[in-house]
């Protein structure tokens, strides 16, 4: 009888140890999974914060207006280069996003609407 109890004790002890090892392993695995999910969640939160800050910093049309103004200025720079090849009398300048003026360099830098060039040209013909 004593021998049977010893065998049962020896069988239970490795089973207990095996169960403890499995529990530790599953706990480690679940911690790893939680850590991965936690890292993903933190990354998503950081991205959300960045987008919210960007939305707060930029009013509705300011980015669009900035891009348009930059492109308009570039367009005027290129047009002035080409205009200087044609004549040294005129230059263009942007007033705002919608308007530009002609600077008459022969007339003390007088500024006038671009449309006046077209009218004068038509009147001369």
XYZ file of C-alpha atoms in Angstrom:
125
model
C 0.000 0.000 0.000
C 2.816 2.342 0.795
C 4.377 1.679 -2.565
C 1.128 2.606 -4.370
C 0.923 5.904 -2.473
C 4.513 6.694 -3.395
C 3.788 5.992 -7.068
C 0.676 8.165 -6.885
C 2.711 10.898 -5.233
C 5.382 10.647 -7.925
C 2.750 10.820 -10.667
C 0.953 13.760 -9.122
C 4.102 15.783 -8.566
C 5.169 15.811 -12.248
C 1.574 16.509 -13.258
C 1.445 19.410 -10.849
C 4.750 20.767 -12.147
C 3.590 20.259 -15.750
C 0.359 22.114 -15.004
C 2.273 24.965 -13.388
C 4.626 25.175 -16.394
C 1.679 25.261 -18.790
C -0.005 27.976 -16.767
C 3.172 30.053 -16.752
C 3.589 29.524 -20.487
C -0.007 30.510 -21.218
C 0.389 33.518 -18.935
C 3.555 34.580 -20.809
C 1.841 34.045 -24.139
C -1.189 36.037 -23.075
C 1.114 38.797 -21.764
C 2.888 38.885 -25.131
C -0.440 39.095 -26.920
C -1.609 41.829 -24.584
C 1.654 43.718 -25.058
C 1.291 43.519 -28.858
C -2.284 44.744 -28.652
C -1.266 47.429 -26.181
C 1.479 48.630 -28.553
C -0.964 48.692 -31.477
C -3.468 50.621 -29.390
C -0.845 53.143 -28.284
C 0.251 53.605 -31.907
C -3.343 54.173 -33.006
C -3.879 56.667 -30.178
C -0.721 58.546 -31.147
C -1.900 58.735 -34.758
C -5.320 59.945 -33.644
C -3.726 62.664 -31.525
C -1.606 63.807 -34.482
C -4.645 64.029 -36.760
C -6.610 65.889 -34.091
C -3.778 68.386 -33.592
C -3.547 68.873 -37.349
C -7.297 69.471 -37.536
C -7.089 72.026 -34.726
C -4.104 73.850 -36.174
C -5.529 74.165 -39.664
C -8.804 75.943 -40.101
C -11.004 74.665 -42.901
C -9.290 76.217 -45.921
C -5.925 77.477 -44.725
C -3.914 74.565 -46.123
C -5.703 74.828 -49.456
C -5.174 78.598 -49.534
C -1.498 78.201 -48.666
C -0.992 75.681 -51.477
C -2.878 77.852 -53.963
C -0.936 80.973 -52.975
C 2.356 79.129 -53.339
C 1.426 77.849 -56.787
C 0.113 81.293 -57.819
C 3.400 82.908 -56.747
C 5.324 80.299 -58.714
C 3.139 80.930 -61.761
C 3.776 84.672 -61.538
C 7.525 84.112 -61.199
C 7.562 81.988 -64.357
C 5.315 84.498 -66.178
C 7.643 87.370 -65.207
C 10.625 85.503 -66.662
C 8.806 85.014 -69.931
C 7.466 88.586 -69.899
C 10.988 89.945 -69.433
C 12.007 88.145 -72.643
C 9.221 89.991 -74.476
C 9.492 93.449 -72.884
C 11.301 95.185 -70.055
C 8.362 97.488 -69.413
C 5.990 95.235 -67.450
C 6.088 92.897 -64.473
C 3.346 90.970 -62.698
C 2.553 90.878 -58.984
C -0.010 88.870 -57.020
C -2.441 90.882 -54.949
C -4.271 87.911 -53.463
C -5.403 84.482 -54.580
C -7.768 85.924 -57.157
C -6.037 88.976 -58.553
C -2.774 90.078 -60.003
C -1.637 93.475 -61.171
C 0.711 94.703 -63.852
C 3.534 96.969 -62.784
C 4.411 99.481 -65.478
C 8.124 100.022 -64.932
C 8.288 102.834 -67.492
C 5.546 104.755 -65.714
C 7.060 105.094 -62.213
C 6.005 101.570 -61.187
C 2.307 102.265 -61.639
C 0.176 99.270 -60.748
C -2.962 98.483 -62.677
C -5.187 95.494 -63.410
C -3.891 92.907 -65.871
C -6.936 93.463 -68.070
C -5.644 96.927 -69.029
C -2.905 95.319 -71.096
C -5.431 93.462 -73.165
C -7.589 96.554 -73.700
C -4.672 98.688 -74.749
C -3.479 96.021 -77.111
C -6.911 95.707 -78.672
C -7.271 99.489 -78.994
C -3.948 99.769 -80.844
C -5.066 97.361 -83.538
